[in-house]
């Protein structure tokens, strides 16, 4: 059973602090990794993707990937109250149907982040 | 681009009734996914289509659930008969051929309540 694990939270940080969200996955063959943000009552929205070990920065967001440890993280710098949402980690697992190059996204259950003014 | 369009936004039905959820993917996307989201289980993949062909329906909970994609711009998810435990938010998502790199785009979802 391919799994993606996240701490459900809630994670509470003060405005302006760094929020750190973590995710582990079980399938070593996973090739691409995504972070989605979901506001209450809304649909998931893609905010970051990462494919190679290391860091990827986009504005206040940094995604980190360590394939050896099967670990993905998302850092949010200068957190704002508008960042309060549930963050979903998603992992693309290869599909034999496509010869391993494509697959499906398996989602974690999400971490609820609350940024306090 | 209007994005992935789902209808209805909300559906309240009585146990035993048939429910049909509808989805229009983004034009040009060749893959379509149906997910169900609950507090307990999170986002679960029910079924996905590639080029209108169902590829993997192993996530469909039971025979009461069925999905079709008669053409590239329309898909339905049907529950017959519906049960209270089917209450959830149902999302449709679509993706281009290179979804391993670009992920999925989700519709606004259908909130289903079965009483």
PDB file of C-alpha atoms in Angstrom:
ATOM      1  CA  UNK A   1       0.000   0.000   0.000  1.00  0.00           C
ATOM      2  CA  UNK A   2       1.568   3.249  -1.145  1.00  0.00           C
ATOM      3  CA  UNK A   3       1.275   5.870   1.582  1.00  0.00           C
ATOM      4  CA  UNK A   4       1.937   9.540   2.158  1.00  0.00           C
ATOM      5  CA  UNK A   5       2.094  10.621   5.778  1.00  0.00           C
ATOM      6  CA  UNK A   6       1.686  14.090   7.241  1.00  0.00           C
ATOM      7  CA  UNK A   7       1.223  15.424  10.740  1.00  0.00           C
ATOM      8  CA  UNK A   8      -2.404  16.542  10.885  1.00  0.00           C
ATOM      9  CA  UNK A   9      -1.624  19.496  13.147  1.00  0.00           C
ATOM     10  CA  UNK A  10      -2.868  22.002  13.780  1.00  0.00           C
ATOM     11  CA  UNK A  11       0.431  23.814  13.419  1.00  0.00           C
ATOM     12  CA  UNK A  12       0.215  27.270  14.902  1.00  0.00           C
ATOM     13  CA  UNK A  13       2.837  29.925  14.165  1.00  0.00           C
ATOM     14  CA  UNK A  14       2.930  33.681  14.807  1.00  0.00           C
ATOM     15  CA  UNK A  15       2.750  36.099  11.920  1.00  0.00           C
ATOM     16  CA  UNK A  16       6.192  36.659  10.385  1.00  0.00           C
ATOM     17  CA  UNK A  17       7.623  33.327  11.556  1.00  0.00           C
ATOM     18  CA  UNK A  18       8.717  30.373   9.426  1.00  0.00           C
ATOM     19  CA  UNK A  19       6.206  27.552   9.108  1.00  0.00           C
ATOM     20  CA  UNK A  20       7.694  24.105   8.475  1.00  0.00           C
ATOM     21  CA  UNK A  21       5.493  21.353   7.055  1.00  0.00           C
ATOM     22  CA  UNK A  22       6.715  17.789   6.658  1.00  0.00           C
ATOM     23  CA  UNK A  23       5.750  14.742   4.639  1.00  0.00           C
ATOM     24  CA  UNK A  24       7.085  11.200   4.262  1.00  0.00           C
ATOM     25  CA  UNK A  25       6.242   8.696   1.549  1.00  0.00           C
ATOM     26  CA  UNK A  26       6.553   4.948   1.246  1.00  0.00           C
ATOM     27  CA  UNK A  27       7.198   4.299  -2.463  1.00  0.00           C
ATOM     28  CA  UNK A  28      10.900   4.629  -3.303  1.00  0.00           C
ATOM     29  CA  UNK A  29      10.009   4.759  -6.981  1.00  0.00           C
ATOM     30  CA  UNK A  30       8.153   8.061  -6.589  1.00  0.00           C
ATOM     31  CA  UNK A  31       9.480  10.653  -8.973  1.00  0.00           C
ATOM     32  CA  UNK A  32       7.688  13.944  -8.473  1.00  0.00           C
ATOM     33  CA  UNK A  33       6.304  15.701  -5.470  1.00  0.00           C
ATOM     34  CA  UNK A  34       3.768  18.446  -4.988  1.00  0.00           C
ATOM     35  CA  UNK A  35       2.386  20.710  -2.330  1.00  0.00           C
ATOM     36  CA  UNK A  36      -1.227  21.818  -2.521  1.00  0.00           C
ATOM     37  CA  UNK A  37      -2.933  24.440  -0.388  1.00  0.00           C
ATOM     38  CA  UNK A  38      -6.598  23.996   0.495  1.00  0.00           C
ATOM     39  CA  UNK A  39      -8.600  26.733   2.150  1.00  0.00           C
ATOM     40  CA  UNK A  40     -11.629  25.650   4.125  1.00  0.00           C
ATOM     41  CA  UNK A  41     -14.491  24.795   1.805  1.00  0.00           C
ATOM     42  CA  UNK A  42     -12.344  25.196  -1.299  1.00  0.00           C
ATOM     43  CA  UNK A  43     -10.532  22.878  -3.689  1.00  0.00           C
ATOM     44  CA  UNK A  44      -6.817  22.015  -3.518  1.00  0.00           C
ATOM     45  CA  UNK A  45      -4.572  24.503  -5.307  1.00  0.00           C
ATOM     46  CA  UNK A  46      -1.079  23.589  -6.529  1.00  0.00           C
ATOM     47  CA  UNK A  47       1.590  25.829  -4.993  1.00  0.00           C
ATOM     48  CA  UNK A  48       4.902  23.974  -5.399  1.00  0.00           C
ATOM     49  CA  UNK A  49       6.422  21.054  -7.243  1.00  0.00           C
ATOM     50  CA  UNK A  50       9.838  19.441  -6.824  1.00  0.00           C
ATOM     51  CA  UNK A  51      11.539  16.591  -8.653  1.00  0.00           C
ATOM     52  CA  UNK A  52      15.215  16.575  -7.617  1.00  0.00           C
ATOM     53  CA  UNK A  53      16.944  16.297  -4.280  1.00  0.00           C
ATOM     54  CA  UNK A  54      17.605  19.632  -2.644  1.00  0.00           C
ATOM     55  CA  UNK A  55      15.726  22.888  -2.319  1.00  0.00           C
ATOM     56  CA  UNK A  56      13.429  24.746  -4.675  1.00  0.00           C
ATOM     57  CA  UNK A  57      12.404  28.295  -3.863  1.00  0.00           C
ATOM     58  CA  UNK A  58       9.423  30.266  -5.129  1.00  0.00           C
ATOM     59  CA  UNK A  59       8.800  33.543  -3.365  1.00  0.00           C
ATOM     60  CA  UNK A  60       8.144  32.867   0.319  1.00  0.00           C
ATOM     61  CA  UNK A  61       7.869  29.121  -0.306  1.00  0.00           C
ATOM     62  CA  UNK A  62      10.733  26.606  -0.295  1.00  0.00           C
ATOM     63  CA  UNK A  63      10.222  22.931  -1.031  1.00  0.00           C
ATOM     64  CA  UNK A  64      12.863  20.472   0.123  1.00  0.00           C
ATOM     65  CA  UNK A  65      13.294  16.908  -1.094  1.00  0.00           C
ATOM     66  CA  UNK A  66      15.422  14.079   0.266  1.00  0.00           C
ATOM     67  CA  UNK A  67      14.757  10.904  -1.723  1.00  0.00           C
ATOM     68  CA  UNK A  68      17.127   8.785   0.363  1.00  0.00           C
ATOM     69  CA  UNK A  69      15.080   9.574   3.462  1.00  0.00           C
ATOM     70  CA  UNK A  70      11.780   9.624   1.500  1.00  0.00           C
ATOM     71  CA  UNK A  71      11.053  13.015   2.946  1.00  0.00           C
ATOM     72  CA  UNK A  72       9.536  16.196   1.531  1.00  0.00           C
ATOM     73  CA  UNK A  73       9.057  19.473   3.338  1.00  0.00           C
ATOM     74  CA  UNK A  74       7.597  22.907   2.709  1.00  0.00           C
ATOM     75  CA  UNK A  75       8.890  26.037   4.391  1.00  0.00           C
ATOM     76  CA  UNK A  76       6.820  29.214   4.405  1.00  0.00           C
ATOM     77  CA  UNK A  77       8.845  32.289   5.315  1.00  0.00           C
ATOM     78  CA  UNK A  78       7.306  35.440   6.755  1.00  0.00           C
ATOM     79  CA  UNK A  79       4.042  33.602   7.399  1.00  0.00           C
ATOM     80  CA  UNK A  80       0.881  35.635   6.951  1.00  0.00           C
ATOM     81  CA  UNK A  81      -2.637  35.057   8.323  1.00  0.00           C
ATOM     82  CA  UNK A  82      -3.686  34.481   4.701  1.00  0.00           C
ATOM     83  CA  UNK A  83      -1.436  31.389   4.694  1.00  0.00           C
ATOM     84  CA  UNK A  84      -3.788  29.733   7.186  1.00  0.00           C
ATOM     85  CA  UNK A  85      -5.038  26.654   5.354  1.00  0.00           C
ATOM     86  CA  UNK A  86      -4.530  22.913   5.091  1.00  0.00           C
ATOM     87  CA  UNK A  87      -1.420  21.919   3.153  1.00  0.00           C
ATOM     88  CA  UNK A  88      -1.547  18.644   1.258  1.00  0.00           C
ATOM     89  CA  UNK A  89       1.536  16.737   0.223  1.00  0.00           C
ATOM     90  CA  UNK A  90       1.097  14.723  -2.979  1.00  0.00           C
ATOM     91  CA  UNK A  91       3.449  12.160  -4.449  1.00  0.00           C
ATOM     92  CA  UNK A  92       3.389  10.899  -8.018  1.00  0.00           C
ATOM     93  CA  UNK A  93       3.817   7.155  -8.010  1.00  0.00           C
ATOM     94  CA  UNK A  94       4.832   5.406 -11.220  1.00  0.00           C
ATOM     95  CA  UNK A  95       2.289   3.370 -13.076  1.00  0.00           C
ATOM     96  CA  UNK A  96       3.238   0.179 -14.855  1.00  0.00           C
ATOM     97  CA  UNK A  97       0.602   1.052 -17.434  1.00  0.00           C
ATOM     98  CA  UNK A  98       2.732   3.947 -18.591  1.00  0.00           C
ATOM     99  CA  UNK A  99       6.021   2.132 -18.229  1.00  0.00           C
ATOM    100  CA  UNK A 100       6.790   3.906 -15.026  1.00  0.00           C
ATOM    101  CA  UNK A 101       6.949   7.426 -16.377  1.00  0.00           C
ATOM    102  CA  UNK A 102       3.495   8.562 -15.366  1.00  0.00           C
ATOM    103  CA  UNK A 103       1.229   7.620 -12.546  1.00  0.00           C
ATOM    104  CA  UNK A 104      -1.205   8.891 -10.024  1.00  0.00           C
ATOM    105  CA  UNK A 105      -1.001  11.406  -7.244  1.00  0.00           C
ATOM    106  CA  UNK A 106      -1.315   9.927  -3.790  1.00  0.00           C
ATOM    107  CA  UNK A 107      -2.239  12.569  -1.235  1.00  0.00           C
ATOM    108  CA  UNK A 108      -1.468  12.858   2.433  1.00  0.00           C
ATOM    109  CA  UNK A 109      -4.319  13.851   4.721  1.00  0.00           C
ATOM    110  CA  UNK A 110      -2.873  17.320   5.126  1.00  0.00           C
ATOM    111  CA  UNK A 111      -1.485  19.551   7.850  1.00  0.00           C
ATOM    112  CA  UNK A 112      -3.658  22.388   9.088  1.00  0.00           C
ATOM    113  CA  UNK A 113      -1.657  25.588   9.476  1.00  0.00           C
ATOM    114  CA  UNK A 114      -2.845  28.526  11.547  1.00  0.00           C
ATOM    115  CA  UNK A 115      -0.929  31.813  11.393  1.00  0.00           C
ATOM    116  CA  UNK A 116      -1.787  34.061  14.325  1.00  0.00           C
ATOM    117  CA  UNK A 117      -1.626  37.862  13.852  1.00  0.00           C
TER     118      UNK A 117
ATOM    119  CA  UNK B   1      -9.559  29.099 -19.474  1.00  0.00           C
ATOM    120  CA  UNK B   2     -12.534  28.350 -17.201  1.00  0.00           C
ATOM    121  CA  UNK B   3     -10.726  25.590 -15.339  1.00  0.00           C
ATOM    122  CA  UNK B   4     -12.285  22.292 -14.332  1.00  0.00           C
ATOM    123  CA  UNK B   5     -16.030  22.736 -14.005  1.00  0.00           C
ATOM    124  CA  UNK B   6     -18.115  20.570 -11.699  1.00  0.00           C
ATOM    125  CA  UNK B   7     -21.843  20.479 -11.107  1.00  0.00           C
ATOM    126  CA  UNK B   8     -23.779  20.653  -8.947  1.00  0.00           C
ATOM    127  CA  UNK B   9     -21.866  22.480  -6.186  1.00  0.00           C
ATOM    128  CA  UNK B  10     -24.120  21.027  -3.518  1.00  0.00           C
ATOM    129  CA  UNK B  11     -26.395  18.009  -3.577  1.00  0.00           C
ATOM    130  CA  UNK B  12     -28.698  16.831  -0.803  1.00  0.00           C
ATOM    131  CA  UNK B  13     -30.520  13.593  -1.446  1.00  0.00           C
ATOM    132  CA  UNK B  14     -32.341  10.890   0.395  1.00  0.00           C
ATOM    133  CA  UNK B  15     -30.870   7.491   0.990  1.00  0.00           C
ATOM    134  CA  UNK B  16     -31.623   5.147  -1.877  1.00  0.00           C
ATOM    135  CA  UNK B  17     -31.802   7.844  -4.531  1.00  0.00           C
ATOM    136  CA  UNK B  18     -29.560   8.022  -7.566  1.00  0.00           C
ATOM    137  CA  UNK B  19     -26.969  10.804  -7.639  1.00  0.00           C
ATOM    138  CA  UNK B  20     -25.085  11.995 -10.713  1.00  0.00           C
ATOM    139  CA  UNK B  21     -22.071  14.285 -10.476  1.00  0.00           C
ATOM    140  CA  UNK B  22     -20.726  16.008 -13.555  1.00  0.00           C
ATOM    141  CA  UNK B  23     -17.330  17.263 -14.644  1.00  0.00           C
ATOM    142  CA  UNK B  24     -15.923  19.200 -17.580  1.00  0.00           C
ATOM    143  CA  UNK B  25     -12.109  19.017 -17.696  1.00  0.00           C
ATOM    144  CA  UNK B  26      -9.785  21.708 -18.977  1.00  0.00           C
ATOM    145  CA  UNK B  27      -9.676  21.691 -22.751  1.00  0.00           C
ATOM    146  CA  UNK B  28      -6.644  19.806 -23.987  1.00  0.00           C
ATOM    147  CA  UNK B  29      -6.133  17.821 -20.821  1.00  0.00           C
ATOM    148  CA  UNK B  30      -6.127  14.125 -21.590  1.00  0.00           C
ATOM    149  CA  UNK B  31      -6.429  12.697 -18.063  1.00  0.00           C
ATOM    150  CA  UNK B  32      -9.367  13.011 -15.688  1.00  0.00           C
ATOM    151  CA  UNK B  33      -9.555  11.936 -12.070  1.00  0.00           C
ATOM    152  CA  UNK B  34     -12.391  11.556  -9.584  1.00  0.00           C
ATOM    153  CA  UNK B  35     -11.476  11.977  -5.901  1.00  0.00           C
ATOM    154  CA  UNK B  36     -13.530  11.816  -2.733  1.00  0.00           C
ATOM    155  CA  UNK B  37     -12.545  13.809   0.356  1.00  0.00           C
ATOM    156  CA  UNK B  38     -13.635  13.160   3.930  1.00  0.00           C
ATOM    157  CA  UNK B  39     -12.166  14.250   7.236  1.00  0.00           C
ATOM    158  CA  UNK B  40     -11.370  10.686   8.202  1.00  0.00           C
ATOM    159  CA  UNK B  41      -9.825   9.430   4.968  1.00  0.00           C
ATOM    160  CA  UNK B  42      -8.587  12.564   3.257  1.00  0.00           C
ATOM    161  CA  UNK B  43      -8.451  12.646  -0.548  1.00  0.00           C
ATOM    162  CA  UNK B  44      -9.030   9.227  -2.068  1.00  0.00           C
ATOM    163  CA  UNK B  45      -8.689   8.461  -5.767  1.00  0.00           C
ATOM    164  CA  UNK B  46     -11.818   6.715  -7.022  1.00  0.00           C
ATOM    165  CA  UNK B  47     -11.108   6.306 -10.727  1.00  0.00           C
ATOM    166  CA  UNK B  48      -9.123   7.915 -13.497  1.00  0.00           C
ATOM    167  CA  UNK B  49      -9.420   8.113 -17.265  1.00  0.00           C
ATOM    168  CA  UNK B  50      -6.783   8.606 -19.897  1.00  0.00           C
ATOM    169  CA  UNK B  51      -7.954   9.680 -23.351  1.00  0.00           C
ATOM    170  CA  UNK B  52     -11.539   8.902 -22.235  1.00  0.00           C
ATOM    171  CA  UNK B  53     -10.654   5.301 -21.308  1.00  0.00           C
ATOM    172  CA  UNK B  54     -11.000   4.154 -17.682  1.00  0.00           C
ATOM    173  CA  UNK B  55      -7.568   3.036 -16.542  1.00  0.00           C
ATOM    174  CA  UNK B  56      -7.865   2.242 -12.856  1.00  0.00           C
ATOM    175  CA  UNK B  57     -11.116   1.994 -10.922  1.00  0.00           C
ATOM    176  CA  UNK B  58      -9.696   0.119  -7.956  1.00  0.00           C
ATOM    177  CA  UNK B  59     -10.613   3.012  -5.691  1.00  0.00           C
ATOM    178  CA  UNK B  60     -14.319   2.807  -6.435  1.00  0.00           C
ATOM    179  CA  UNK B  61     -15.811   1.706  -3.115  1.00  0.00           C
ATOM    180  CA  UNK B  62     -18.379  -0.741  -4.460  1.00  0.00           C
ATOM    181  CA  UNK B  63     -20.678  -1.536  -7.327  1.00  0.00           C
ATOM    182  CA  UNK B  64     -22.999   1.296  -6.396  1.00  0.00           C
ATOM    183  CA  UNK B  65     -20.442   3.666  -7.895  1.00  0.00           C
ATOM    184  CA  UNK B  66     -19.905   3.997 -11.627  1.00  0.00           C
ATOM    185  CA  UNK B  67     -18.139   6.535 -13.829  1.00  0.00           C
ATOM    186  CA  UNK B  68     -18.198   7.315 -17.521  1.00  0.00           C
ATOM    187  CA  UNK B  69     -16.362   9.592 -19.878  1.00  0.00           C
ATOM    188  CA  UNK B  70     -18.230   9.584 -23.192  1.00  0.00           C
ATOM    189  CA  UNK B  71     -15.986  12.268 -24.724  1.00  0.00           C
ATOM    190  CA  UNK B  72     -12.964  14.395 -23.939  1.00  0.00           C
ATOM    191  CA  UNK B  73     -15.018  17.214 -22.425  1.00  0.00           C
ATOM    192  CA  UNK B  74     -17.417  15.432 -20.084  1.00  0.00           C
ATOM    193  CA  UNK B  75     -17.453  12.850 -17.319  1.00  0.00           C
ATOM    194  CA  UNK B  76     -20.019  11.629 -14.820  1.00  0.00           C
ATOM    195  CA  UNK B  77     -19.812   9.850 -11.497  1.00  0.00           C
ATOM    196  CA  UNK B  78     -23.003   8.069 -10.516  1.00  0.00           C
ATOM    197  CA  UNK B  79     -24.013   6.584  -7.181  1.00  0.00           C
ATOM    198  CA  UNK B  80     -27.024   4.276  -7.196  1.00  0.00           C
ATOM    199  CA  UNK B  81     -28.419   3.734  -4.625  1.00  0.00           C
ATOM    200  CA  UNK B  82     -26.883   6.385  -2.418  1.00  0.00           C
ATOM    201  CA  UNK B  83     -26.194   5.806   1.288  1.00  0.00           C
ATOM    202  CA  UNK B  84     -25.443   8.214   4.155  1.00  0.00           C
ATOM    203  CA  UNK B  85     -21.805   7.025   4.252  1.00  0.00           C
ATOM    204  CA  UNK B  86     -21.376   8.395   0.735  1.00  0.00           C
ATOM    205  CA  UNK B  87     -21.619  11.920   2.132  1.00  0.00           C
ATOM    206  CA  UNK B  88     -18.376  13.675   1.204  1.00  0.00           C
ATOM    207  CA  UNK B  89     -16.909  16.253  -1.130  1.00  0.00           C
ATOM    208  CA  UNK B  90     -16.282  14.807  -4.574  1.00  0.00           C
ATOM    209  CA  UNK B  91     -13.577  16.457  -6.657  1.00  0.00           C
ATOM    210  CA  UNK B  92     -12.848  16.094 -10.311  1.00  0.00           C
ATOM    211  CA  UNK B  93      -9.328  16.931 -11.515  1.00  0.00           C
ATOM    212  CA  UNK B  94      -7.705  16.986 -14.920  1.00  0.00           C
ATOM    213  CA  UNK B  95      -4.153  16.941 -16.151  1.00  0.00           C
ATOM    214  CA  UNK B  96      -2.135  17.162 -19.305  1.00  0.00           C
ATOM    215  CA  UNK B  97      -0.044  14.347 -20.707  1.00  0.00           C
ATOM    216  CA  UNK B  98       2.917  15.379 -18.598  1.00  0.00           C
ATOM    217  CA  UNK B  99       1.151  15.209 -15.261  1.00  0.00           C
ATOM    218  CA  UNK B 100       4.192  13.689 -13.584  1.00  0.00           C
ATOM    219  CA  UNK B 101       5.691  17.159 -13.866  1.00  0.00           C
ATOM    220  CA  UNK B 102       2.674  19.426 -13.730  1.00  0.00           C
ATOM    221  CA  UNK B 103       0.289  17.806 -11.286  1.00  0.00           C
ATOM    222  CA  UNK B 104      -3.449  18.173 -11.448  1.00  0.00           C
ATOM    223  CA  UNK B 105      -5.963  21.012 -11.561  1.00  0.00           C
ATOM    224  CA  UNK B 106      -9.002  20.494  -9.377  1.00  0.00           C
ATOM    225  CA  UNK B 107     -12.569  21.587  -9.870  1.00  0.00           C
ATOM    226  CA  UNK B 108     -14.527  23.320  -7.126  1.00  0.00           C
ATOM    227  CA  UNK B 109     -16.022  20.058  -5.922  1.00  0.00           C
ATOM    228  CA  UNK B 110     -19.511  18.753  -5.231  1.00  0.00           C
ATOM    229  CA  UNK B 111     -20.550  18.549  -1.598  1.00  0.00           C
ATOM    230  CA  UNK B 112     -22.859  15.532  -1.348  1.00  0.00           C
ATOM    231  CA  UNK B 113     -25.097  14.964   1.648  1.00  0.00           C
ATOM    232  CA  UNK B 114     -27.162  11.802   1.815  1.00  0.00           C
ATOM    233  CA  UNK B 115     -29.829  11.845   4.519  1.00  0.00           C
TER     234      UNK B 115
END
